[in-house]
Short mmCIF file of C-alpha atoms in Angstrom, two decimals:
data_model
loop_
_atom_site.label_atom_id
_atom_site.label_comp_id
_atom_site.label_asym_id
_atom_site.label_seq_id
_atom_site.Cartn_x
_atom_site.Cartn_y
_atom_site.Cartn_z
CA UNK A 8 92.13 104.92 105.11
CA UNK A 9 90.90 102.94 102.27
CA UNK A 10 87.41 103.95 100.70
CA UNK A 11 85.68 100.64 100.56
CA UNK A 12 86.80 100.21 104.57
CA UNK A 13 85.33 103.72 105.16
CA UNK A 14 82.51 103.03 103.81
CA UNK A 15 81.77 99.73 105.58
CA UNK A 16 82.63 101.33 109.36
CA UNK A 17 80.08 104.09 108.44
CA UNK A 18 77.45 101.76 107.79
CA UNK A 19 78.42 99.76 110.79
CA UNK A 20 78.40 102.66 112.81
CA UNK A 21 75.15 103.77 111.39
CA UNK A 22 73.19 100.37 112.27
CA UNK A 23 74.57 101.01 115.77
CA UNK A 24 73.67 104.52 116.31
CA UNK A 25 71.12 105.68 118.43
CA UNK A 26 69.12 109.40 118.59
CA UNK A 27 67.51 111.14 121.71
CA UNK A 28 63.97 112.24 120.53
CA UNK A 29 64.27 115.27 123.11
CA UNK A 30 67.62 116.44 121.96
CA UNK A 31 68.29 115.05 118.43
CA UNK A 32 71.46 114.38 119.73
CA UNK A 33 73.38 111.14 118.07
CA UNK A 34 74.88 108.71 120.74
CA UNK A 35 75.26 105.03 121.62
CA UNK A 36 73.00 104.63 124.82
CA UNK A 37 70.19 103.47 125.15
CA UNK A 38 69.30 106.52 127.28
CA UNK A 39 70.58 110.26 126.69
CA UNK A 40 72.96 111.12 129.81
CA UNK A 41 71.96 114.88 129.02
CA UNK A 42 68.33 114.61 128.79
CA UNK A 43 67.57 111.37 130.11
CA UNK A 44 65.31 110.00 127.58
CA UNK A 45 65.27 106.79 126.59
CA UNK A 46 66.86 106.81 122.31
CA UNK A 47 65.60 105.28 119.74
CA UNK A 48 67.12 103.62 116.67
CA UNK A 49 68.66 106.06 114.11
CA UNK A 50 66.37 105.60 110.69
CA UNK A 51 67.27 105.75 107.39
CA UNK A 52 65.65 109.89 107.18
CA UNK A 53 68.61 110.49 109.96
CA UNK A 54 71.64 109.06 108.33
CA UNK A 55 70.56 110.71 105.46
CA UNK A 56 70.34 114.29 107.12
CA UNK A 57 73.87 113.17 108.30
CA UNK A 58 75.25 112.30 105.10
CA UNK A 59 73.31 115.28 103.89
CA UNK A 60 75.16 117.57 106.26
CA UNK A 61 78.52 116.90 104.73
CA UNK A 62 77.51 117.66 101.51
CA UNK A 63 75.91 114.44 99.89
CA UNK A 64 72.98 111.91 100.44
CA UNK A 65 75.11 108.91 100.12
CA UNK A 66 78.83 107.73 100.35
CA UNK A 67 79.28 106.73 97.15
CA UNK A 68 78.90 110.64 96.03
CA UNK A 69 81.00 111.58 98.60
CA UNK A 70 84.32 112.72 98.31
CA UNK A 71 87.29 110.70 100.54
CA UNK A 72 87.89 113.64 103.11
CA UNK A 73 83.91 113.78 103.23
CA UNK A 74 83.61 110.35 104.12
CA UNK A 75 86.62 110.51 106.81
CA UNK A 76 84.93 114.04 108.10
CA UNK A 77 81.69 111.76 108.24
CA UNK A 78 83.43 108.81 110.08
CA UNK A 79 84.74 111.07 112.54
CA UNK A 80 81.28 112.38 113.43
CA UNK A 81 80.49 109.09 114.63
CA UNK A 82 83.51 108.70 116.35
CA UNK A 83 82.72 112.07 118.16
CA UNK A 84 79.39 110.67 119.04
CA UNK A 85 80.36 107.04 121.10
#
């Protein structure tokens, strides 16, 4: 996939993402079906602990299998 589109459906995804305060576990509900808690917006400290986890703090730094290994968390996740 092309870099720039990458990029863009990772943000998308990102503004759309939500996280379960009990479970820390990153979804698209507005209520965790495994703890039952209501989610809450991911922020900006998240997606960066994201980002962080495959190996950079932002895409631009990241290398292309990095980015599709990132896109495919969110995939994963709703």
């Amino acid at each position: 996939m092309e870099r720039d589109r990458l990029i863009a459906l990772i943000h998308i995804a990102k503004s759309s993402a939500r996280v379960c305060p009990g479970c820390s576990k990153v979804i698209y509900r507005k209520e965790c079906p495994d703890c039952g808690i209501p989610t809450q917006k991911m922020d900006n400290q998240r997606y960066r602990k994201v980002l962080e986890s495959f190996g950079a703090s932002s895409c631009r730094f990241m290398e292309d299998q990095d980015l599709e290994k990132v896109y495919r968390f969110f995939i994963q996740a709703g």
